[in-house]
GROMACS .gro file of C-alpha atoms in nm:
model
  307
    1LEU     CA    1   1.939  -3.875 -10.484
    2MET     CA    2   1.846  -3.918 -10.848
    3ASP     CA    3   1.534  -3.772 -11.007
    4ILE     CA    4   1.344  -3.973 -11.269
    5ASP     CA    5   1.156  -3.815 -11.559
    6ILE     CA    6   0.817  -3.988 -11.543
    7ARG     CA    7   0.780  -3.956 -11.921
    8GLU     CA    8   1.100  -4.160 -11.968
    9LEU     CA    9   0.994  -4.427 -11.718
   10LEU     CA   10   0.647  -4.451 -11.874
   11SER     CA   11   0.801  -4.480 -12.224
   12ALA     CA   12   1.023  -4.762 -12.103
   13CYS     CA   13   0.718  -4.939 -11.955
   14CYS     CA   14   0.529  -4.911 -12.287
   15GLY     CA   15   0.815  -5.074 -12.475
   16LEU     CA   16   0.859  -5.342 -12.208
   17ALA     CA   17   0.487  -5.429 -12.215
   18GLU     CA   18   0.519  -5.484 -12.590
   19LEU     CA   19   0.831  -5.694 -12.530
   20ALA     CA   20   0.625  -5.898 -12.281
   21GLY     CA   21   0.374  -5.972 -12.558
   22ARG     CA   22   0.653  -6.097 -12.784
   23ILE     CA   23   0.798  -6.319 -12.510
   24ALA     CA   24   0.453  -6.466 -12.437
   25THR     CA   25   0.382  -6.519 -12.807
   26ASP     CA   26   0.709  -6.714 -12.837
   27VAL     CA   27   0.599  -6.932 -12.544
   28ILE     CA   28   0.256  -7.000 -12.703
   29VAL     CA   29   0.412  -7.084 -13.040
   30GLY     CA   30   0.672  -7.305 -12.868
   31GLY     CA   31   0.387  -7.505 -12.716
   32ASP     CA   32   0.531  -7.566 -12.367
   33LEU     CA   33   0.386  -7.323 -12.114
   34GLN     CA   34   0.540  -7.508 -11.816
   35ILE     CA   35   0.233  -7.447 -11.600
   36SER     CA   36   0.257  -7.489 -11.224
   37GLU     CA   37   0.024  -7.410 -10.932
   38LYS     CA   38   0.119  -7.147 -10.676
   39GLU     CA   39  -0.153  -7.143 -10.410
   40GLY     CA   40  -0.406  -7.377 -10.568
   41PRO     CA   41  -0.564  -7.461 -10.904
   42GLU     CA   42  -0.690  -7.105 -10.959
   43ASP     CA   43  -0.347  -6.951 -10.898
   44LEU     CA   44  -0.119  -7.053 -11.182
   45VAL     CA   45   0.220  -6.949 -11.314
   46THR     CA   46   0.382  -7.026 -11.649
   47ILE     CA   47   0.730  -6.986 -11.793
   48ALA     CA   48   0.597  -6.674 -11.973
   49ASP     CA   49   0.512  -6.504 -11.639
   50LEU     CA   50   0.862  -6.573 -11.509
   51ARG     CA   51   1.051  -6.471 -11.825
   52ILE     CA   52   0.852  -6.149 -11.860
   53GLN     CA   53   0.895  -6.051 -11.495
   54ALA     CA   54   1.272  -6.106 -11.522
   55ALA     CA   55   1.294  -5.909 -11.849
   56ILE     CA   56   1.095  -5.610 -11.722
   57THR     CA   57   1.271  -5.592 -11.385
   58GLY     CA   58   1.612  -5.638 -11.545
   59ALA     CA   59   1.559  -5.366 -11.805
   60LEU     CA   60   1.422  -5.110 -11.557
   61LEU     CA   61   1.702  -5.170 -11.306
   62LYS     CA   62   1.965  -5.152 -11.581
   63LYS     CA   63   1.841  -4.802 -11.669
   64TRP     CA   64   1.747  -4.688 -11.315
   65PRO     CA   65   1.947  -4.881 -11.053
   66GLY     CA   66   1.774  -4.867 -10.716
   67LEU     CA   67   1.425  -4.823 -10.859
   68HIS     CA   68   1.169  -4.990 -10.628
   69ILE     CA   69   0.984  -5.264 -10.818
   70VAL     CA   70   0.712  -5.493 -10.681
   71GLY     CA   71   0.628  -5.782 -10.911
   72GLU     CA   72   0.388  -6.070 -10.890
   73GLU     CA   73   0.652  -6.332 -10.961
   74ASN     CA   74   0.951  -6.382 -10.737
   75VAL     CA   75   1.233  -6.413 -10.993
   76PRO     CA   76   1.572  -6.242 -11.015
   77PRO     CA   77   1.607  -5.967 -11.279
   78SER     CA   78   1.735  -6.084 -11.617
   79PRO     CA   79   2.115  -6.039 -11.639
   80ASP     CA   80   2.104  -5.980 -12.018
   81ALA     CA   81   1.845  -5.704 -11.999
   82VAL     CA   82   1.741  -5.497 -12.301
   83ASP     CA   83   1.803  -5.124 -12.334
   84VAL     CA   84   1.479  -4.933 -12.291
   85ASP     CA   85   1.338  -4.668 -12.524
   86THR     CA   86   1.267  -4.355 -12.320
   87GLY     CA   87   1.140  -4.110 -12.585
   88ARG     CA   88   0.791  -4.198 -12.699
   89VAL     CA   89   0.579  -4.040 -12.426
   90ALA     CA   90   0.750  -3.697 -12.437
   91THR     CA   91   0.724  -3.699 -12.817
   92TYR     CA   92   0.354  -3.779 -12.796
   93ILE     CA   93   0.282  -3.516 -12.531
   94GLU     CA   94   0.467  -3.250 -12.734
   95ALA     CA   95   0.279  -3.345 -13.052
   96THR     CA   96  -0.064  -3.334 -12.889
   97LYS     CA   97  -0.025  -3.034 -12.662
   98THR     CA   98  -0.305  -2.791 -12.727
   99SER     CA   99  -0.259  -2.417 -12.688
  100SER     CA  100  -0.492  -2.431 -12.388
  101ALA     CA  101  -0.258  -2.669 -12.200
  102PRO     CA  102  -0.166  -2.520 -11.863
  103GLU     CA  103   0.185  -2.378 -11.874
  104ASN     CA  104   0.240  -2.438 -11.505
  105SER     CA  105   0.143  -2.807 -11.515
  106PRO     CA  106   0.325  -3.022 -11.258
  107GLY     CA  107   0.684  -3.104 -11.346
  108TYR     CA  108   0.778  -3.444 -11.475
  109LEU     CA  109   1.066  -3.508 -11.234
  110TYR     CA  110   1.022  -3.729 -10.929
  111PRO     CA  111   1.278  -3.847 -10.674
  112LEU     CA  112   1.377  -4.207 -10.745
  113ASN     CA  113   1.288  -4.318 -10.393
  114SER     CA  114   0.932  -4.174 -10.417
  115LEU     CA  115   0.836  -4.408 -10.703
  116THR     CA  116   0.725  -4.771 -10.697
  117VAL     CA  117   0.666  -4.978 -11.010
  118TYR     CA  118   0.411  -5.261 -10.985
  119VAL     CA  119   0.441  -5.536 -11.245
  120ASP     CA  120   0.193  -5.810 -11.335
  121PRO     CA  121   0.373  -5.988 -11.620
  122ILE     CA  122   0.064  -6.186 -11.729
  123ASP     CA  123  -0.268  -6.083 -11.579
  124GLY     CA  124  -0.518  -6.360 -11.649
  125THR     CA  125  -0.269  -6.648 -11.634
  126LYS     CA  126  -0.556  -6.896 -11.611
  127GLU     CA  127  -0.706  -6.755 -11.933
  128PHE     CA  128  -0.360  -6.765 -12.090
  129THR     CA  129  -0.330  -7.139 -12.013
  130ARG     CA  130  -0.677  -7.203 -12.161
  131GLY     CA  131  -0.618  -7.019 -12.488
  132ILE     CA  132  -0.849  -6.726 -12.402
  133TYR     CA  133  -0.573  -6.487 -12.501
  134SER     CA  134  -0.795  -6.180 -12.554
  135HIS     CA  135  -0.853  -6.157 -12.176
  136VAL     CA  136  -0.482  -6.148 -12.098
  137THR     CA  137  -0.312  -5.817 -12.015
  138VAL     CA  138   0.037  -5.702 -11.919
  139LEU     CA  139   0.013  -5.448 -11.635
  140ILE     CA  140   0.288  -5.203 -11.536
  141GLY     CA  141   0.183  -4.933 -11.291
  142ILE     CA  142   0.386  -4.648 -11.142
  143ALA     CA  143   0.297  -4.500 -10.804
  144HIS     CA  144   0.429  -4.176 -10.658
  145ASN     CA  145   0.433  -4.227 -10.281
  146SER     CA  146   0.086  -4.374 -10.221
  147GLU     CA  147  -0.086  -4.239 -10.534
  148PRO     CA  148  -0.119  -4.413 -10.872
  149LEU     CA  149   0.057  -4.178 -11.116
  150ALA     CA  150   0.109  -4.351 -11.451
  151GLY     CA  151   0.070  -4.689 -11.610
  152VAL     CA  152   0.053  -4.921 -11.908
  153VAL     CA  153  -0.215  -5.179 -11.979
  154TYR     CA  154  -0.129  -5.392 -12.282
  155GLN     CA  155  -0.350  -5.649 -12.452
  156PRO     CA  156  -0.115  -5.847 -12.678
  157TRP     CA  157  -0.395  -6.044 -12.847
  158TYR     CA  158  -0.720  -5.847 -12.856
  159CYS     CA  159  -1.000  -5.994 -13.065
  160GLU     CA  160  -1.380  -5.987 -13.057
  161GLY     CA  161  -1.685  -6.162 -13.199
  162GLU     CA  162  -1.636  -6.502 -13.363
  163LEU     CA  163  -1.258  -6.487 -13.328
  164ALA     CA  164  -1.292  -6.438 -12.954
  165ALA     CA  165  -1.529  -6.736 -12.926
  166GLN     CA  166  -1.273  -6.984 -13.060
  167ARG     CA  167  -1.085  -7.213 -12.818
  168PRO     CA  168  -0.797  -7.175 -12.832
  169GLN     CA  169  -0.815  -6.831 -12.990
  170ARG     CA  170  -0.587  -6.802 -13.291
  171ILE     CA  171  -0.336  -6.536 -13.194
  172GLN     CA  172  -0.246  -6.465 -13.560
  173HIS     CA  173  -0.598  -6.319 -13.601
  174SER     CA  174  -0.564  -6.084 -13.304
  175THR     CA  175  -0.461  -5.719 -13.274
  176PRO     CA  176  -0.251  -5.573 -12.994
  177ARG     CA  177  -0.394  -5.278 -12.796
  178LEU     CA  178  -0.173  -5.053 -12.585
  179PHE     CA  179  -0.322  -4.812 -12.331
  180TRP     CA  180  -0.107  -4.573 -12.131
  181GLY     CA  181  -0.198  -4.291 -11.901
  182LEU     CA  182  -0.044  -4.020 -11.686
  183VAL     CA  183  -0.241  -3.836 -11.419
  184GLY     CA  184  -0.255  -3.470 -11.520
  185PHE     CA  185  -0.210  -3.553 -11.889
  186GLY     CA  186  -0.471  -3.812 -11.978
  187LEU     CA  187  -0.520  -4.150 -12.138
  188VAL     CA  188  -0.388  -4.273 -12.473
  189GLY     CA  189  -0.522  -4.572 -12.667
  190VAL     CA  190  -0.896  -4.537 -12.615
  191ASP     CA  191  -1.079  -4.470 -12.942
  192GLU     CA  192  -1.186  -4.106 -12.919
  193GLU     CA  193  -1.406  -4.141 -13.229
  194LYS     CA  194  -1.658  -4.364 -13.054
  195PRO     CA  195  -1.978  -4.183 -12.955
  196ASN     CA  196  -1.986  -4.084 -12.591
  197VAL     CA  197  -2.228  -4.318 -12.419
  198GLU     CA  198  -2.422  -4.168 -12.129
  199ARG     CA  199  -2.580  -4.439 -11.915
  200GLY     CA  200  -2.753  -4.338 -11.594
  201LEU     CA  201  -2.726  -4.513 -11.259
  202ASP     CA  202  -3.046  -4.705 -11.340
  203SER     CA  203  -2.899  -4.863 -11.656
  204LEU     CA  204  -2.537  -4.945 -11.577
  205ILE     CA  205  -2.334  -5.215 -11.747
  206ALA     CA  206  -2.112  -5.416 -11.512
  207ALA     CA  207  -1.800  -5.623 -11.571
  208ASP     CA  208  -1.774  -5.926 -11.345
  209SER     CA  209  -1.578  -6.243 -11.283
  210HIS     CA  210  -1.696  -6.579 -11.422
  211THR     CA  211  -1.594  -6.771 -11.116
  212ARG     CA  212  -1.646  -6.520 -10.833
  213PRO     CA  213  -1.958  -6.311 -10.904
  214SER     CA  214  -1.991  -6.000 -10.688
  215PRO     CA  215  -2.286  -5.984 -10.444
  216ALA     CA  216  -2.280  -5.603 -10.478
  217LEU     CA  217  -2.422  -5.633 -10.831
  218ALA     CA  218  -2.765  -5.715 -10.685
  219ILE     CA  219  -2.773  -5.369 -10.525
  220ILE     CA  220  -2.704  -5.170 -10.843
  221ASN     CA  221  -2.914  -5.404 -11.061
  222PRO     CA  222  -2.720  -5.350 -11.388
  223GLN     CA  223  -2.896  -5.373 -11.725
  224LYS     CA  224  -2.621  -5.609 -11.842
  225ILE     CA  225  -2.326  -5.803 -11.697
  226ILE     CA  226  -2.017  -5.886 -11.902
  227ARG     CA  227  -1.842  -6.186 -11.748
  228GLN     CA  228  -1.481  -6.248 -11.837
  229GLY     CA  229  -1.147  -6.340 -11.682
  230GLY     CA  230  -0.860  -6.114 -11.581
  231CYS     CA  231  -0.868  -5.807 -11.358
  232GLY     CA  232  -0.686  -5.601 -11.621
  233SER     CA  233  -0.921  -5.694 -11.903
  234LYS     CA  234  -1.228  -5.602 -11.694
  235CYS     CA  235  -1.070  -5.268 -11.604
  236VAL     CA  236  -1.018  -5.211 -11.979
  237LEU     CA  237  -1.395  -5.256 -12.030
  238VAL     CA  238  -1.447  -4.968 -11.786
  239LEU     CA  239  -1.175  -4.754 -11.947
  240THR     CA  240  -1.331  -4.796 -12.293
  241ASP     CA  241  -1.687  -4.735 -12.162
  242GLU     CA  242  -1.799  -5.086 -12.259
  243ALA     CA  243  -1.879  -5.124 -11.888
  244ASP     CA  244  -1.947  -4.870 -11.613
  245VAL     CA  245  -1.847  -5.057 -11.302
  246TYR     CA  246  -1.646  -5.356 -11.187
  247PHE     CA  247  -1.667  -5.476 -10.827
  248ILE     CA  248  -1.352  -5.666 -10.731
  249GLY     CA  249  -1.363  -5.928 -10.456
  250THR     CA  250  -1.082  -5.974 -10.205
  251TYR     CA  251  -0.855  -6.170 -10.438
  252THR     CA  252  -0.647  -5.901 -10.612
  253LYS     CA  253  -0.307  -5.757 -10.532
  254LYS     CA  254  -0.154  -5.414 -10.588
  255TRP     CA  255   0.011  -5.527 -10.913
  256ASP     CA  256  -0.337  -5.610 -11.052
  257THR     CA  257  -0.474  -5.263 -10.982
  258CYS     CA  258  -0.192  -5.006 -10.993
  259ALA     CA  259  -0.171  -4.971 -11.373
  260PRO     CA  260  -0.549  -4.967 -11.441
  261HIS     CA  261  -0.592  -4.735 -11.141
  262ALA     CA  262  -0.348  -4.479 -11.285
  263LEU     CA  263  -0.526  -4.493 -11.623
  264LEU     CA  264  -0.864  -4.443 -11.457
  265ARG     CA  265  -0.732  -4.154 -11.247
  266SER     CA  266  -0.597  -3.989 -11.561
  267VAL     CA  267  -0.956  -3.961 -11.693
  268GLY     CA  268  -1.134  -3.885 -11.366
  269GLY     CA  269  -1.216  -4.242 -11.258
  270ASP     CA  270  -1.097  -4.425 -10.949
  271ILE     CA  271  -1.049  -4.752 -10.764
  272THR     CA  272  -1.151  -4.739 -10.399
  273ASP     CA  273  -1.260  -4.977 -10.127
  274PHE     CA  274  -1.636  -5.015 -10.067
  275GLU     CA  275  -1.627  -4.720  -9.826
  276GLY     CA  276  -1.483  -4.493 -10.096
  277LYS     CA  277  -1.122  -4.486  -9.972
  278ARG     CA  278  -0.871  -4.481 -10.259
  279LEU     CA  279  -0.630  -4.774 -10.284
  280GLN     CA  280  -0.276  -4.683 -10.176
  281TYR     CA  281   0.054  -4.799 -10.323
  282HIS     CA  282   0.337  -4.664 -10.105
  283GLN     CA  283   0.644  -4.879 -10.038
  284GLY     CA  284   0.575  -5.139  -9.773
  285VAL     CA  285   0.195  -5.120  -9.816
  286GLU     CA  286   0.000  -5.445  -9.774
  287VAL     CA  287  -0.007  -5.595 -10.127
  288SER     CA  288  -0.348  -5.761 -10.087
  289ASN     CA  289  -0.640  -5.538 -10.186
  290PRO     CA  290  -0.973  -5.512 -10.006
  291LYS     CA  291  -1.298  -5.544 -10.203
  292CYS     CA  292  -1.290  -5.259 -10.456
  293VAL     CA  293  -1.511  -5.043 -10.674
  294VAL     CA  294  -1.370  -4.971 -11.022
  295ALA     CA  295  -1.551  -4.697 -11.214
  296LYS     CA  296  -1.479  -4.412 -11.450
  297LYS     CA  297  -1.785  -4.186 -11.457
  298HIS     CA  298  -2.018  -4.257 -11.164
  299HIS     CA  299  -1.765  -4.365 -10.905
  300ALA     CA  300  -1.885  -4.160 -10.604
  301ALA     CA  301  -2.252  -4.227 -10.679
  302ILE     CA  302  -2.194  -4.605 -10.707
  303VAL     CA  303  -2.004  -4.612 -10.376
  304LYS     CA  304  -2.300  -4.428 -10.217
  305LEU     CA  305  -2.547  -4.681 -10.361
  306ILE     CA  306  -2.374  -4.983 -10.208
  307GLN     CA  307  -2.341  -4.841  -9.854
   0.00000   0.00000   0.00000
């Protein structure tokens, strides 16, 4: 059985997330999103979701035939798949290795059949169809057996302030943001220059859904709630310390959480159910998630609070 170098697979996923942004931008500029409902008016799919899923799956299987991929959209892999770039993560790790890095850190090779890649080609499809592009993310997560190991969260059209308030947002005024992480190495893409904010349990900031507010927020009584669409984009708020906690209702799937979960794990955060049990991602696992707690710094304490 073949071994995969996780740095190569993660590099490929970074490049494919960026490709996803280009495909989606072409769809926006073309003007015909071809929107259809899957399981109701809140659950939408566009031609961008389908094209991206096919491109990502096709490219990964071209490079690693037999790789186990679970995607949100049920489309065959693209027959004219791109060649992936597999070098960027190793290059970055080499360039940033400090002398204090442990020499005996875990190896980078994993058996092909122990890995599962979870793909959400467009997270926040509803926002995408409404021109709220800054809340859209591309999510590619890699699990080793049941554990989240590595991932990419890509925001093709990040903007803030007045630009973010426009409807539709003008994508030419936006900036892409790429976050990638590997458990045991860390997280890349979060601005390290920003001052480290220490908020206690009595003054937390929460990220929450517009349409499905979490009842658990009443228990922690946050000083502020940031309401926006997209599971990925709310997880980014936690990763960048703009928010401390995000309670997810029962409406997400493994492809929504695997990538952000790996990034959170790489910096000591977690995604668990309300009892504190970590979400699992092994092959054949139930794809629907329970209610979850997403947090980076105070995860265990927050789980305790809501018991």
